[in-house]
Amino acid sequence: MSKTQIEIMVLDDEPIVGERLKDFLEGKGLTVETFTDSSKAIERIKEKQFDVVVTDYKMDGPTGLDVLRAINELSPSTQVIVITAYATIERIRESEALRAFEFVNKPFQLTDIHKKVLKAAKRKRK
């Protein structure tokens, strides 16, 4: 019996963040696409539905919240984890209002993100 593959998008304007997450999550058996350009990530979401998107909050061009809005419109079952080094109560509330699954502060533990991704993917499949 084969298990369903979990499809993840990681979006962060810092390439090292995407690379670290991709290497770690793929090592755990997940399929990961990484983006550093939020506009290109939104274009990809128009082409493919992901189970989970992990997005940075603050980026040049469309922000993580803009990405979240696009996902709500284009792929409402996709779960979104917002990561940021600039957490504030307002940002957390705004993310939650747009139905973000989780809001995670940088720096984060890779194992913590992995657990949150699995939990989010499980919610997506319901």
CSV table of N, CA and C in Angstrom, one decimal:
chain,number,residue,atom,x,y,z
A,1,MET,N,0.9,-1.2,0.0
A,1,MET,CA,0.0,0.0,0.0
A,1,MET,C,0.9,1.2,0.0
A,2,SER,N,0.7,2.1,-1.0
A,2,SER,CA,1.5,3.3,-1.0
A,2,SER,C,0.8,4.5,-0.3
A,3,LYS,N,1.6,5.3,0.3
A,3,LYS,CA,1.0,6.4,1.1
A,3,LYS,C,1.0,7.6,0.1
A,4,THR,N,0.0,8.5,0.4
A,4,THR,CA,-0.1,9.7,-0.4
A,4,THR,C,1.0,10.6,-0.2
A,5,GLN,N,1.6,11.1,-1.3
A,5,GLN,CA,2.7,12.1,-1.2
A,5,GLN,C,2.2,13.4,-0.7
A,6,ILE,N,2.9,14.0,0.2
A,6,ILE,CA,2.6,15.4,0.7
A,6,ILE,C,3.4,16.4,-0.1
A,7,GLU,N,2.6,17.3,-0.7
A,7,GLU,CA,3.2,18.4,-1.6
A,7,GLU,C,3.4,19.7,-0.8
A,8,ILE,N,4.6,20.2,-0.7
A,8,ILE,CA,4.9,21.4,0.1
A,8,ILE,C,5.5,22.5,-0.8
A,9,MET,N,5.1,23.7,-0.5
A,9,MET,CA,5.8,24.8,-1.1
A,9,MET,C,6.4,25.6,0.0
A,10,VAL,N,7.7,26.0,-0.2
A,10,VAL,CA,8.4,26.8,0.8
A,10,VAL,C,8.7,28.1,0.1
A,11,LEU,N,8.3,29.3,0.7
A,11,LEU,CA,8.5,30.6,0.1
A,11,LEU,C,9.2,31.5,1.1
A,12,ASP,N,10.4,31.9,0.8
A,12,ASP,CA,11.2,32.8,1.7
A,12,ASP,C,12.2,33.5,0.8
A,13,ASP,N,12.3,34.8,1.0
A,13,ASP,CA,13.2,35.6,0.1
A,13,ASP,C,14.6,35.4,0.5
A,14,GLU,N,14.9,34.7,1.6
A,14,GLU,CA,16.3,34.3,1.9
A,14,GLU,C,16.5,32.9,1.4
A,15,PRO,N,17.3,32.7,0.4
A,15,PRO,CA,17.5,31.3,-0.2
A,15,PRO,C,17.9,30.3,0.8
A,16,ILE,N,18.7,30.6,1.8
A,16,ILE,CA,19.2,29.6,2.7
A,16,ILE,C,18.0,29.0,3.5
A,17,VAL,N,17.0,29.8,3.8
A,17,VAL,CA,15.9,29.3,4.6
A,17,VAL,C,15.1,28.2,3.8
A,18,GLY,N,14.9,28.5,2.5
A,18,GLY,CA,14.2,27.5,1.6
A,18,GLY,C,15.1,26.3,1.4
A,19,GLU,N,16.4,26.5,1.2
A,19,GLU,CA,17.3,25.3,1.0
A,19,GLU,C,17.3,24.4,2.2
A,20,ARG,N,17.4,25.0,3.4
A,20,ARG,CA,17.4,24.2,4.6
A,20,ARG,C,16.1,23.4,4.8
A,21,LEU,N,15.0,24.1,4.6
A,21,LEU,CA,13.7,23.5,4.8
A,21,LEU,C,13.5,22.4,3.8
A,22,LYS,N,13.9,22.7,2.5
A,22,LYS,CA,13.7,21.7,1.4
A,22,LYS,C,14.6,20.4,1.8
A,23,ASP,N,15.8,20.6,2.1
A,23,ASP,CA,16.7,19.4,2.4
A,23,ASP,C,16.1,18.6,3.6
A,24,PHE,N,15.7,19.3,4.6
A,24,PHE,CA,15.2,18.6,5.8
A,24,PHE,C,13.9,17.9,5.5
A,25,LEU,N,12.9,18.6,4.9
A,25,LEU,CA,11.6,18.0,4.6
A,25,LEU,C,11.7,16.9,3.6
A,26,GLU,N,12.5,17.0,2.6
A,26,GLU,CA,12.7,16.0,1.6
A,26,GLU,C,13.3,14.7,2.2
A,27,GLY,N,14.2,15.0,3.2
A,27,GLY,CA,14.8,13.9,4.0
A,27,GLY,C,13.8,13.1,4.8
A,28,LYS,N,12.7,13.8,5.1
A,28,LYS,CA,11.6,13.1,5.8
A,28,LYS,C,10.5,12.5,4.8
A,29,GLY,N,10.8,12.5,3.5
A,29,GLY,CA,9.9,11.9,2.6
A,29,GLY,C,8.9,12.8,1.9
A,30,LEU,N,9.0,14.1,2.2
A,30,LEU,CA,8.0,15.0,1.6
A,30,LEU,C,8.5,15.6,0.3
A,31,THR,N,7.6,16.0,-0.6
A,31,THR,CA,8.0,16.7,-1.9
A,31,THR,C,7.9,18.2,-1.6
A,32,VAL,N,9.0,18.9,-2.0
A,32,VAL,CA,9.1,20.3,-1.7
A,32,VAL,C,9.5,21.1,-2.9
A,33,GLU,N,8.8,22.2,-3.2
A,33,GLU,CA,9.2,23.2,-4.2
A,33,GLU,C,9.5,24.4,-3.4
A,34,THR,N,10.7,25.1,-3.7
A,34,THR,CA,11.0,26.3,-3.0
A,34,THR,C,11.0,27.5,-4.0
A,35,PHE,N,10.6,28.7,-3.4
A,35,PHE,CA,10.6,29.9,-4.2
A,35,PHE,C,11.2,31.0,-3.3
A,36,THR,N,11.9,32.0,-3.9
A,36,THR,CA,12.3,33.2,-3.2
A,36,THR,C,11.6,34.4,-3.7
A,37,ASP,N,10.8,34.3,-4.8
A,37,ASP,CA,10.0,35.4,-5.4
A,37,ASP,C,8.5,35.1,-5.1
A,38,SER,N,7.9,35.9,-4.4
A,38,SER,CA,6.5,35.6,-4.0
A,38,SER,C,5.5,35.7,-5.2
A,39,SER,N,5.8,36.6,-6.2
A,39,SER,CA,5.0,36.6,-7.4
A,39,SER,C,5.1,35.3,-8.2
A,40,LYS,N,6.3,34.8,-8.3
A,40,LYS,CA,6.4,33.5,-9.0
A,40,LYS,C,5.7,32.3,-8.2
A,41,ALA,N,5.8,32.4,-6.9
A,41,ALA,CA,5.1,31.4,-6.1
A,41,ALA,C,3.6,31.5,-6.3
A,42,ILE,N,3.0,32.7,-6.4
A,42,ILE,CA,1.6,32.8,-6.6
A,42,ILE,C,1.2,32.3,-8.0
A,43,GLU,N,2.1,32.5,-9.0
A,43,GLU,CA,1.9,31.9,-10.3
A,43,GLU,C,1.8,30.4,-10.3
A,44,ARG,N,2.7,29.8,-9.5
A,44,ARG,CA,2.8,28.4,-9.4
A,44,ARG,C,1.6,27.8,-8.7
A,45,ILE,N,1.0,28.6,-7.7
A,45,ILE,CA,-0.2,28.1,-7.0
A,45,ILE,C,-1.4,28.1,-8.0
A,46,LYS,N,-1.3,28.9,-9.0
A,46,LYS,CA,-2.4,28.9,-10.0
A,46,LYS,C,-2.3,27.6,-10.9
A,47,GLU,N,-1.1,27.0,-10.9
A,47,GLU,CA,-0.9,25.8,-11.7
A,47,GLU,C,-1.1,24.5,-10.9
A,48,LYS,N,-0.8,24.6,-9.6
A,48,LYS,CA,-0.7,23.3,-8.8
A,48,LYS,C,-1.2,23.6,-7.4
A,49,GLN,N,-2.0,22.6,-6.9
A,49,GLN,CA,-2.4,22.7,-5.5
A,49,GLN,C,-1.4,22.0,-4.6
A,50,PHE,N,-1.0,22.7,-3.6
A,50,PHE,CA,-0.1,22.2,-2.6
A,50,PHE,C,-0.9,21.8,-1.4
A,51,ASP,N,-0.4,20.8,-0.6
A,51,ASP,CA,-1.1,20.5,0.6
A,51,ASP,C,-0.8,21.6,1.7
A,52,VAL,N,0.5,22.0,1.7
A,52,VAL,CA,0.9,23.0,2.7
A,52,VAL,C,1.8,24.0,2.0
A,53,VAL,N,1.7,25.3,2.4
A,53,VAL,CA,2.6,26.3,2.0
A,53,VAL,C,3.2,26.9,3.2
A,54,VAL,N,4.5,26.9,3.3
A,54,VAL,CA,5.2,27.6,4.4
A,54,VAL,C,5.8,28.9,3.7
A,55,THR,N,5.3,30.0,4.2
A,55,THR,CA,5.7,31.3,3.6
A,55,THR,C,6.2,32.3,4.7
A,56,ASP,N,7.2,33.0,4.2
A,56,ASP,CA,7.7,34.1,5.1
A,56,ASP,C,6.7,35.2,5.1
A,57,TYR,N,6.6,36.0,6.1
A,57,TYR,CA,5.7,37.1,6.2
A,57,TYR,C,6.1,38.3,5.4
A,58,LYS,N,7.4,38.7,5.6
A,58,LYS,CA,7.9,40.0,5.1
A,58,LYS,C,8.8,39.7,3.9
A,59,MET,N,8.4,40.1,2.7
A,59,MET,CA,9.2,39.9,1.5
A,59,MET,C,9.0,41.1,0.6
A,60,ASP,N,10.0,41.3,-0.3
A,60,ASP,CA,9.8,42.3,-1.4
A,60,ASP,C,8.7,41.8,-2.3
A,61,GLY,N,7.9,42.8,-2.8
A,61,GLY,CA,6.8,42.4,-3.6
A,61,GLY,C,5.6,41.9,-2.8
A,62,PRO,N,4.8,41.0,-3.3
A,62,PRO,CA,3.7,40.5,-2.4
A,62,PRO,C,4.2,39.9,-1.1
A,63,THR,N,3.6,40.2,0.0
A,63,THR,CA,4.0,39.7,1.3
A,63,THR,C,3.4,38.3,1.5
A,64,GLY,N,3.7,37.7,2.6
A,64,GLY,CA,3.2,36.5,3.0
A,64,GLY,C,1.7,36.5,3.1
A,65,LEU,N,1.1,37.6,3.6
A,65,LEU,CA,-0.3,37.8,3.7
A,65,LEU,C,-1.0,37.9,2.3
A,66,ASP,N,-0.3,38.5,1.4
A,66,ASP,CA,-0.8,38.5,0.0
A,66,ASP,C,-0.8,37.1,-0.6
A,67,VAL,N,0.2,36.3,-0.3
A,67,VAL,CA,0.3,34.9,-0.7
A,67,VAL,C,-0.9,34.2,-0.1
A,68,LEU,N,-1.1,34.4,1.2
A,68,LEU,CA,-2.2,33.8,1.9
A,68,LEU,C,-3.6,34.1,1.3
A,69,ARG,N,-3.8,35.4,0.9
A,69,ARG,CA,-5.0,35.8,0.3
A,69,ARG,C,-5.2,35.1,-1.1
A,70,ALA,N,-4.1,34.9,-1.8
A,70,ALA,CA,-4.1,34.3,-3.1
A,70,ALA,C,-4.5,32.8,-2.9
A,71,ILE,N,-3.9,32.2,-1.9
A,71,ILE,CA,-4.2,30.7,-1.7
A,71,ILE,C,-5.7,30.6,-1.3
A,72,ASN,N,-6.2,31.5,-0.4
A,72,ASN,CA,-7.6,31.4,0.0
A,72,ASN,C,-8.5,31.4,-1.3
A,73,GLU,N,-8.1,32.2,-2.3
A,73,GLU,CA,-8.9,32.3,-3.5
A,73,GLU,C,-8.7,31.2,-4.5
A,74,LEU,N,-7.4,30.8,-4.7
A,74,LEU,CA,-7.1,29.8,-5.7
A,74,LEU,C,-7.1,28.4,-5.2
A,75,SER,N,-6.8,28.1,-4.0
A,75,SER,CA,-6.6,26.8,-3.4
A,75,SER,C,-7.0,26.7,-2.0
A,76,PRO,N,-8.3,26.9,-1.7
A,76,PRO,CA,-8.7,27.1,-0.3
A,76,PRO,C,-8.5,26.0,0.7
A,77,SER,N,-8.2,24.8,0.1
A,77,SER,CA,-7.9,23.6,1.0
A,77,SER,C,-6.5,23.6,1.4
A,78,THR,N,-5.6,24.3,0.8
A,78,THR,CA,-4.2,24.4,1.1
A,78,THR,C,-4.0,25.1,2.5
A,79,GLN,N,-3.2,24.4,3.3
A,79,GLN,CA,-2.9,25.0,4.7
A,79,GLN,C,-1.7,25.8,4.6
A,80,VAL,N,-1.7,26.9,5.3
A,80,VAL,CA,-0.5,27.9,5.2
A,80,VAL,C,0.1,28.1,6.6
A,81,ILE,N,1.4,27.9,6.7
A,81,ILE,CA,2.2,28.2,7.9
A,81,ILE,C,3.0,29.5,7.6
A,82,VAL,N,2.8,30.5,8.3
A,82,VAL,CA,3.5,31.8,8.2
A,82,VAL,C,4.7,31.8,9.1
A,83,ILE,N,5.9,32.1,8.6
A,83,ILE,CA,7.1,32.3,9.4
A,83,ILE,C,7.6,33.7,9.3
A,84,THR,N,8.1,34.2,10.4
A,84,THR,CA,8.6,35.6,10.4
A,84,THR,C,9.6,35.8,11.5
A,85,ALA,N,10.5,36.7,11.3
A,85,ALA,CA,11.4,37.2,12.3
A,85,ALA,C,10.8,38.5,13.0
A,86,TYR,N,9.6,38.9,12.5
A,86,TYR,CA,9.0,40.2,12.9
A,86,TYR,C,7.6,39.9,13.5
A,87,ALA,N,7.5,39.0,14.4
A,87,ALA,CA,6.2,38.7,15.0
A,87,ALA,C,5.6,39.8,15.8
A,88,THR,N,4.4,40.2,15.6
A,88,THR,CA,3.7,41.1,16.5
A,88,THR,C,2.3,40.5,16.7
A,89,ILE,N,1.6,40.9,17.7
A,89,ILE,CA,0.2,40.5,17.9
A,89,ILE,C,-0.6,40.8,16.7
A,90,GLU,N,-0.5,42.0,16.2
A,90,GLU,CA,-1.3,42.4,15.0
A,90,GLU,C,-1.0,41.5,13.8
A,91,ARG,N,0.2,41.1,13.5
A,91,ARG,CA,0.5,40.2,12.4
A,91,ARG,C,-0.1,38.9,12.7
A,92,ILE,N,0.0,38.4,13.9
A,92,ILE,CA,-0.5,37.1,14.2
A,92,ILE,C,-2.0,37.1,14.0
A,93,ARG,N,-2.7,38.1,14.5
A,93,ARG,CA,-4.2,38.2,14.3
A,93,ARG,C,-4.6,38.3,12.9
A,94,GLU,N,-3.8,39.1,12.1
A,94,GLU,CA,-4.1,39.3,10.7
A,94,GLU,C,-4.0,38.0,10.0
A,95,SER,N,-2.9,37.2,10.3
A,95,SER,CA,-2.7,35.9,9.7
A,95,SER,C,-3.8,34.9,10.0
A,96,GLU,N,-4.2,34.9,11.3
A,96,GLU,CA,-5.3,34.1,11.7
A,96,GLU,C,-6.6,34.4,11.1
A,97,ALA,N,-6.9,35.7,10.9
A,97,ALA,CA,-8.1,36.2,10.3
A,97,ALA,C,-8.2,35.7,8.8
A,98,LEU,N,-7.0,35.5,8.2
A,98,LEU,CA,-6.9,35.0,6.8
A,98,LEU,C,-6.8,33.5,6.8
A,99,ARG,N,-7.0,32.9,7.9
A,99,ARG,CA,-7.0,31.4,8.1
A,99,ARG,C,-5.7,30.7,8.0
A,100,ALA,N,-4.6,31.4,8.4
A,100,ALA,CA,-3.3,30.7,8.5
A,100,ALA,C,-3.4,29.6,9.5
A,101,PHE,N,-2.8,28.5,9.2
A,101,PHE,CA,-2.8,27.3,10.0
A,101,PHE,C,-2.0,27.6,11.3
A,102,GLU,N,-0.8,28.1,11.1
A,102,GLU,CA,0.2,28.4,12.2
A,102,GLU,C,0.9,29.7,11.8
A,103,PHE,N,1.5,30.3,12.9
A,103,PHE,CA,2.3,31.5,12.8
A,103,PHE,C,3.6,31.1,13.6
A,104,VAL,N,4.7,31.1,13.0
A,104,VAL,CA,6.0,30.6,13.6
A,104,VAL,C,7.0,31.7,13.6
A,105,ASN,N,7.7,31.9,14.7
A,105,ASN,CA,8.8,32.9,14.8
A,105,ASN,C,10.1,32.3,14.3
A,106,LYS,N,10.9,33.1,13.6
A,106,LYS,CA,12.2,32.8,13.3
A,106,LYS,C,13.1,33.2,14.5
A,107,PRO,N,14.2,32.6,14.8
A,107,PRO,CA,14.6,31.3,14.2
A,107,PRO,C,13.7,30.2,14.7
A,108,PHE,N,13.5,29.1,13.9
A,108,PHE,CA,12.7,28.0,14.3
A,108,PHE,C,13.5,26.7,14.2
A,109,GLN,N,13.0,25.7,14.8
A,109,GLN,CA,13.6,24.4,14.7
A,109,GLN,C,13.1,23.6,13.5
A,110,LEU,N,13.9,23.0,12.7
A,110,LEU,CA,13.4,22.3,11.6
A,110,LEU,C,12.4,21.2,12.0
A,111,THR,N,12.7,20.5,13.1
A,111,THR,CA,11.8,19.4,13.5
A,111,THR,C,10.4,20.0,13.9
A,112,ASP,N,10.4,21.2,14.4
A,112,ASP,CA,9.1,21.9,14.8
A,112,ASP,C,8.3,22.2,13.5
A,113,ILE,N,9.0,22.7,12.5
A,113,ILE,CA,8.3,23.0,11.2
A,113,ILE,C,7.8,21.7,10.6
A,114,HIS,N,8.6,20.6,10.7
A,114,HIS,CA,8.2,19.3,10.1
A,114,HIS,C,6.9,18.8,10.8
A,115,LYS,N,6.8,18.9,12.1
A,115,LYS,CA,5.6,18.5,12.9
A,115,LYS,C,4.4,19.3,12.4
A,116,LYS,N,4.6,20.6,12.3
A,116,LYS,CA,3.5,21.5,11.9
A,116,LYS,C,3.1,21.2,10.5
A,117,VAL,N,4.0,20.9,9.6
A,117,VAL,CA,3.6,20.6,8.2
A,117,VAL,C,2.8,19.3,8.2
A,118,LEU,N,3.2,18.3,8.9
A,118,LEU,CA,2.4,17.1,9.0
A,118,LEU,C,1.0,17.3,9.5
A,119,LYS,N,1.0,18.1,10.6
A,119,LYS,CA,-0.3,18.4,11.2
A,119,LYS,C,-1.2,19.2,10.2
A,120,ALA,N,-0.6,20.1,9.5
A,120,ALA,CA,-1.4,20.9,8.5
A,120,ALA,C,-1.8,20.0,7.4
A,121,ALA,N,-1.0,19.1,6.9
A,121,ALA,CA,-1.3,18.3,5.8
A,121,ALA,C,-2.5,17.3,6.2
A,122,LYS,N,-2.5,16.9,7.4
A,122,LYS,CA,-3.5,16.0,7.9
A,122,LYS,C,-4.9,16.8,7.9
A,123,ARG,N,-4.8,18.0,8.3
A,123,ARG,CA,-6.0,18.9,8.3
A,123,ARG,C,-6.5,19.1,6.8
A,124,LYS,N,-5.6,19.3,5.9
A,124,LYS,CA,-5.9,19.5,4.5
A,124,LYS,C,-6.7,18.3,3.9
A,125,ARG,N,-6.3,17.1,4.3
A,125,ARG,CA,-6.9,15.9,3.7
A,125,ARG,C,-8.3,15.6,4.2
A,126,LYS,N,-8.7,16.3,5.3
A,126,LYS,CA,-10.1,16.0,5.8
A,126,LYS,C,-11.2,16.6,5.0
